[in-house]
Tab-separated table of C-alpha atoms in Angstrom:
chain	number	residue	atom	x	y	z
A	20	THR	CA	-3.616	-19.769	-4.364
A	21	ALA	CA	-5.332	-17.780	-1.623
A	22	GLY	CA	-2.527	-15.263	-1.178
A	23	ILE	CA	-3.329	-13.283	1.944
A	24	THR	CA	-6.457	-13.775	4.011
A	25	GLN	CA	-7.688	-11.493	6.758
A	26	ALA	CA	-10.356	-12.029	9.391
A	27	PRO	CA	-12.793	-10.736	10.262
A	28	THR	CA	-14.018	-8.815	7.218
A	29	SER	CA	-15.548	-6.219	9.464
A	30	GLN	CA	-16.141	-5.690	13.169
A	31	ILE	CA	-17.856	-3.262	15.481
A	32	LEU	CA	-16.067	-3.067	18.812
A	33	ALA	CA	-16.865	-1.287	22.045
A	34	ALA	CA	-14.200	1.094	23.302
A	35	GLY	CA	-11.988	-0.501	25.913
A	36	ARG	CA	-12.389	-3.997	24.524
A	37	SER	CA	-9.507	-5.953	23.049
A	38	MET	CA	-9.423	-7.516	19.631
A	39	THR	CA	-7.042	-9.448	17.416
A	40	LEU	CA	-7.086	-9.033	13.664
A	41	ARG	CA	-5.858	-12.122	11.911
A	42	CYS	CA	-3.650	-12.313	8.838
A	43	THR	CA	-2.396	-15.429	7.093
A	44	GLN	CA	-0.372	-15.744	3.904
A	45	ASP	CA	0.425	-18.841	1.887
A	46	MET	CA	3.198	-17.414	-0.284
A	47	ARG	CA	6.018	-18.182	2.182
A	48	HIS	CA	6.999	-14.538	2.200
A	49	ASN	CA	9.404	-13.611	4.952
A	50	ALA	CA	8.240	-10.029	5.400
A	51	MET	CA	4.769	-9.001	6.593
A	52	TYR	CA	3.183	-5.643	7.366
A	53	TRP	CA	0.138	-4.065	8.942
A	54	TYR	CA	-1.261	-0.786	7.617
A	55	ARG	CA	-4.245	1.330	8.467
A	56	GLN	CA	-6.053	3.309	5.794
A	57	ASP	CA	-7.797	6.533	6.699
A	58	LEU	CA	-9.425	9.058	4.404
A	59	GLY	CA	-6.986	11.720	3.334
A	60	LEU	CA	-4.056	10.016	5.042
A	61	GLY	CA	-3.430	7.123	2.714
A	62	LEU	CA	-1.801	4.010	4.136
A	63	ARG	CA	0.239	4.259	7.294
A	64	LEU	CA	2.455	1.481	8.546
A	65	ILE	CA	1.619	0.199	12.031
A	66	HIS	CA	4.063	-2.687	12.524
A	67	TYR	CA	6.173	-4.897	10.320
A	68	SER	CA	8.119	-8.124	10.517
A	69	ASN	CA	11.091	-8.935	8.329
A	70	THR	CA	11.106	-12.596	9.284
A	71	ALA	CA	9.508	-14.983	11.763
A	72	GLY	CA	10.500	-14.122	15.319
A	73	THR	CA	11.200	-10.433	14.651
A	74	THR	CA	8.943	-7.387	14.585
A	75	GLY	CA	9.404	-3.649	14.229
A	76	LYS	CA	7.446	-0.458	14.771
A	77	GLY	CA	6.093	1.515	11.895
A	78	GLU	CA	4.773	5.038	11.673
A	79	VAL	CA	1.757	4.648	13.998
A	80	PRO	CA	2.425	1.753	16.429
A	81	ASP	CA	0.830	3.123	19.608
A	82	GLY	CA	-2.098	1.062	20.854
A	83	TYR	CA	-1.194	-1.937	18.705
A	84	SER	CA	0.955	-5.005	19.181
A	85	VAL	CA	1.999	-7.820	16.863
A	86	SER	CA	3.650	-11.196	17.050
A	87	ARG	CA	5.294	-13.391	14.442
A	88	ALA	CA	5.504	-16.909	15.744
A	89	ASN	CA	5.771	-18.448	12.268
A	90	THR	CA	6.147	-17.432	8.639
A	91	ASP	CA	2.477	-17.562	7.701
A	92	ASP	CA	0.687	-15.663	10.471
A	93	PHE	CA	0.963	-12.065	11.623
A	94	PRO	CA	-1.846	-11.122	14.045
A	95	LEU	CA	-2.466	-7.525	15.100
A	96	THR	CA	-3.840	-6.931	18.599
A	97	LEU	CA	-5.601	-3.899	19.972
A	98	ALA	CA	-5.319	-4.251	23.744
A	99	SER	CA	-7.872	-1.587	24.637
A	100	ALA	CA	-9.594	-0.124	21.605
A	101	VAL	CA	-10.299	3.589	21.253
A	102	PRO	CA	-12.533	5.359	18.699
A	103	SER	CA	-9.480	6.788	16.890
A	104	GLN	CA	-8.606	3.243	15.902
A	105	THR	CA	-11.657	3.120	13.675
A	106	SER	CA	-10.132	2.403	10.295
A	107	VAL	CA	-9.619	-0.133	7.562
A	108	TYR	CA	-6.702	-2.408	8.312
A	109	PHE	CA	-4.644	-4.093	5.623
A	110	CYS	CA	-2.119	-6.840	6.005
A	111	ALA	CA	0.587	-7.236	3.353
A	112	SER	CA	3.539	-9.484	2.655
A	113	SER	CA	6.616	-9.542	0.457
A	114	ASP	CA	9.939	-11.221	0.044
A	115	PRO	CA	12.259	-8.961	2.023
A	116	GLY	CA	14.849	-8.669	-0.704
A	117	LEU	CA	17.997	-6.686	-0.185
A	118	ALA	CA	17.826	-3.332	1.531
A	119	GLY	CA	15.773	-1.057	-0.662
A	120	GLU	CA	15.265	-3.670	-3.357
A	121	ALA	CA	12.113	-3.076	-5.363
A	122	VAL	CA	10.173	-6.117	-4.198
A	123	THR	CA	6.419	-6.063	-4.602
A	124	GLN	CA	3.998	-6.113	-1.698
A	125	TYR	CA	0.843	-8.204	-1.808
A	126	PHE	CA	-2.177	-7.050	0.132
A	127	GLY	CA	-5.037	-8.800	1.850
A	128	PRO	CA	-8.670	-7.707	1.374
A	129	GLY	CA	-8.750	-5.667	4.581
A	130	THR	CA	-10.668	-5.557	7.867
A	131	ARG	CA	-13.053	-2.686	8.483
A	132	LEU	CA	-13.033	-1.890	12.209
A	133	THR	CA	-15.389	0.492	13.950
A	134	VAL	CA	-14.729	1.365	17.587
A	135	LEU	CA	-17.682	2.930	19.389
B	6	ALA	CA	12.147	13.095	5.628
B	7	GLN	CA	11.714	10.943	2.565
B	8	SER	CA	8.258	10.997	1.081
B	9	VAL	CA	6.044	10.766	-1.956
B	10	ALA	CA	3.336	13.285	-2.711
B	11	GLN	CA	0.180	12.948	-4.753
B	12	PRO	CA	-0.975	16.524	-5.276
B	13	GLU	CA	-4.464	15.673	-6.546
B	14	ASP	CA	-7.130	14.130	-4.344
B	15	GLN	CA	-9.268	13.368	-7.384
B	16	VAL	CA	-8.837	13.270	-11.140
B	17	ASN	CA	-11.781	13.187	-13.532
B	18	VAL	CA	-11.341	12.139	-17.136
B	19	ALA	CA	-13.709	11.201	-19.938
B	20	GLU	CA	-13.678	7.649	-21.204
B	21	GLY	CA	-11.332	7.280	-24.143
B	22	ASN	CA	-9.213	10.265	-23.162
B	23	PRO	CA	-5.651	9.934	-21.877
B	24	LEU	CA	-5.217	10.017	-18.127
B	25	THR	CA	-2.398	11.118	-15.845
B	26	VAL	CA	-2.168	10.620	-12.097
B	27	LYS	CA	0.677	12.607	-10.599
B	28	CYS	CA	3.312	11.578	-8.079
B	29	THR	CA	6.424	13.406	-6.956
B	30	TYR	CA	9.075	12.022	-4.663
B	31	SER	CA	11.630	13.223	-2.189
B	32	VAL	CA	13.936	10.260	-1.768
B	33	SER	CA	17.663	10.089	-1.291
B	34	GLY	CA	19.708	7.812	-3.462
B	35	ASN	CA	18.151	5.645	-6.134
B	36	PRO	CA	14.400	5.594	-5.656
B	37	TYR	CA	12.433	2.391	-6.040
B	38	LEU	CA	8.958	3.604	-6.900
B	39	PHE	CA	5.662	1.791	-7.199
B	40	TRP	CA	2.083	2.334	-8.266
B	41	TYR	CA	-0.756	0.395	-6.678
B	42	VAL	CA	-4.491	0.465	-7.424
B	43	GLN	CA	-7.358	-0.118	-5.003
B	44	TYR	CA	-10.823	-0.988	-6.234
B	45	PRO	CA	-13.793	-0.459	-3.888
B	46	ASN	CA	-13.757	-2.731	-0.847
B	47	ARG	CA	-10.585	-4.468	-2.000
B	48	GLY	CA	-6.939	-4.525	-0.990
B	49	LEU	CA	-4.241	-2.811	-2.996
B	50	GLN	CA	-3.023	-4.415	-6.186
B	51	PHE	CA	0.406	-3.902	-7.728
B	52	LEU	CA	0.431	-2.053	-11.056
B	53	LEU	CA	4.063	-1.355	-11.843
B	54	LYS	CA	7.428	-0.384	-10.415
B	55	TYR	CA	10.506	1.547	-11.394
B	56	ILE	CA	13.904	0.129	-10.590
B	57	THR	CA	16.570	1.530	-12.915
B	58	GLY	CA	16.986	1.676	-16.638
B	59	ASP	CA	14.161	2.707	-18.929
B	60	ASN	CA	12.361	5.753	-17.693
B	61	LEU	CA	9.081	4.538	-19.164
B	62	VAL	CA	7.747	1.588	-17.192
B	63	LYS	CA	4.895	-0.526	-18.515
B	64	GLY	CA	2.545	-2.268	-16.119
B	65	SER	CA	-0.763	-4.046	-15.800
B	66	TYR	CA	-4.047	-3.100	-17.496
B	67	GLY	CA	-2.337	-0.858	-20.065
B	68	PHE	CA	-0.897	1.539	-17.505
B	69	GLU	CA	2.557	3.005	-17.740
B	70	ALA	CA	4.586	5.433	-15.663
B	71	GLU	CA	7.280	7.868	-16.581
B	72	PHE	CA	10.219	8.379	-14.249
B	73	ASN	CA	11.663	11.890	-14.485
B	74	LYS	CA	14.706	12.416	-12.312
B	75	SER	CA	15.061	16.133	-12.985
B	76	GLN	CA	11.460	16.780	-11.948
B	77	THR	CA	11.501	14.044	-9.247
B	78	SER	CA	8.261	12.721	-10.625
B	79	PHE	CA	6.758	9.326	-11.388
B	80	HIS	CA	3.427	10.048	-13.041
B	81	LEU	CA	1.034	7.238	-13.923
B	82	LYS	CA	-0.435	7.350	-17.418
B	83	LYS	CA	-2.773	5.527	-19.733
B	84	PRO	CA	-3.431	6.477	-23.367
B	85	SER	CA	-7.158	5.742	-23.303
B	86	ALA	CA	-9.131	5.605	-20.059
B	87	LEU	CA	-11.841	3.054	-19.334
B	88	VAL	CA	-14.739	3.429	-16.922
B	89	SER	CA	-13.391	0.318	-15.189
B	90	ASP	CA	-10.171	2.213	-14.397
B	91	SER	CA	-12.097	4.216	-11.813
B	92	ALA	CA	-10.368	3.456	-8.522
B	93	LEU	CA	-7.995	4.809	-5.892
B	94	TYR	CA	-4.354	4.966	-6.961
B	95	PHE	CA	-1.365	5.036	-4.649
B	96	CYS	CA	2.220	5.968	-5.352
B	97	ALA	CA	4.829	4.452	-3.020
B	98	PHE	CA	8.545	4.029	-2.544
B	99	ARG	CA	10.651	1.616	-0.567
B	100	GLU	CA	13.216	2.872	1.902
B	101	ALA	CA	16.770	1.907	1.050
B	102	SER	CA	17.902	1.863	4.674
B	103	GLY	CA	17.443	-1.825	5.300
B	104	THR	CA	14.166	-1.538	7.169
B	105	TYR	CA	12.147	-2.833	4.193
B	106	LYS	CA	9.500	-0.234	4.922
B	107	TYR	CA	7.332	1.222	2.212
B	108	ILE	CA	6.029	4.776	2.265
B	109	PHE	CA	2.730	5.444	0.516
B	110	GLY	CA	1.240	8.629	-0.821
B	111	THR	CA	-2.200	9.756	0.276
B	112	GLY	CA	-3.869	8.385	-2.835
B	113	THR	CA	-5.660	9.886	-5.838
B	114	ARG	CA	-9.179	8.918	-6.739
B	115	LEU	CA	-9.609	8.499	-10.475
B	116	LYS	CA	-13.085	8.863	-11.937
B	117	VAL	CA	-13.549	7.944	-15.568
B	118	LEU	CA	-16.796	9.324	-16.906
B	119	ALA	CA	-18.750	7.552	-19.621
């Protein structure tokens, strides 16, 4: 079982350009998430989706957009990249469970993005 | 605001010695707490979680965590550290407000010295 795949593994992007980070899961999880990981700041939630067709804003959503057309895919788009978006991006998924239920998240391997 | 805190950026321990990675929480209601581990250039992997019941939770790779309600802590422990345990460790909790969001600590880097 592949679990969660992310593409690309890494990317160097010129400021002002757009880019879509891809995330696909094969576990049929309803909930999916995008995080960015920055030194000293841990993981911060960008956007999430509880089920196909719905999305929500996380802690740091500005400059990012997501869509959830189906259960398996949850792409993250940077419309006009800026250097502050240089980070490592992780996609994750889980069964949504009941509110606050202790379901486990599963993470992809990450995409390292550098915006110059 | 609800949060988890990891007060140590880095913990060094000699191989074979017990290790503790600290986590404290500020969460209303019953906290659902997690520990994840991240090896270099990898995504996070689940280690263990606390729901309710036994305050000592056993997880993967010989790790365990002790939930202490009076001290609002959920420290990660292992009786005998291995060099291969060297990694970045994250404490997290899940909001109980129906948003399904998880809040992560800033991470603690564990270095086990041979």
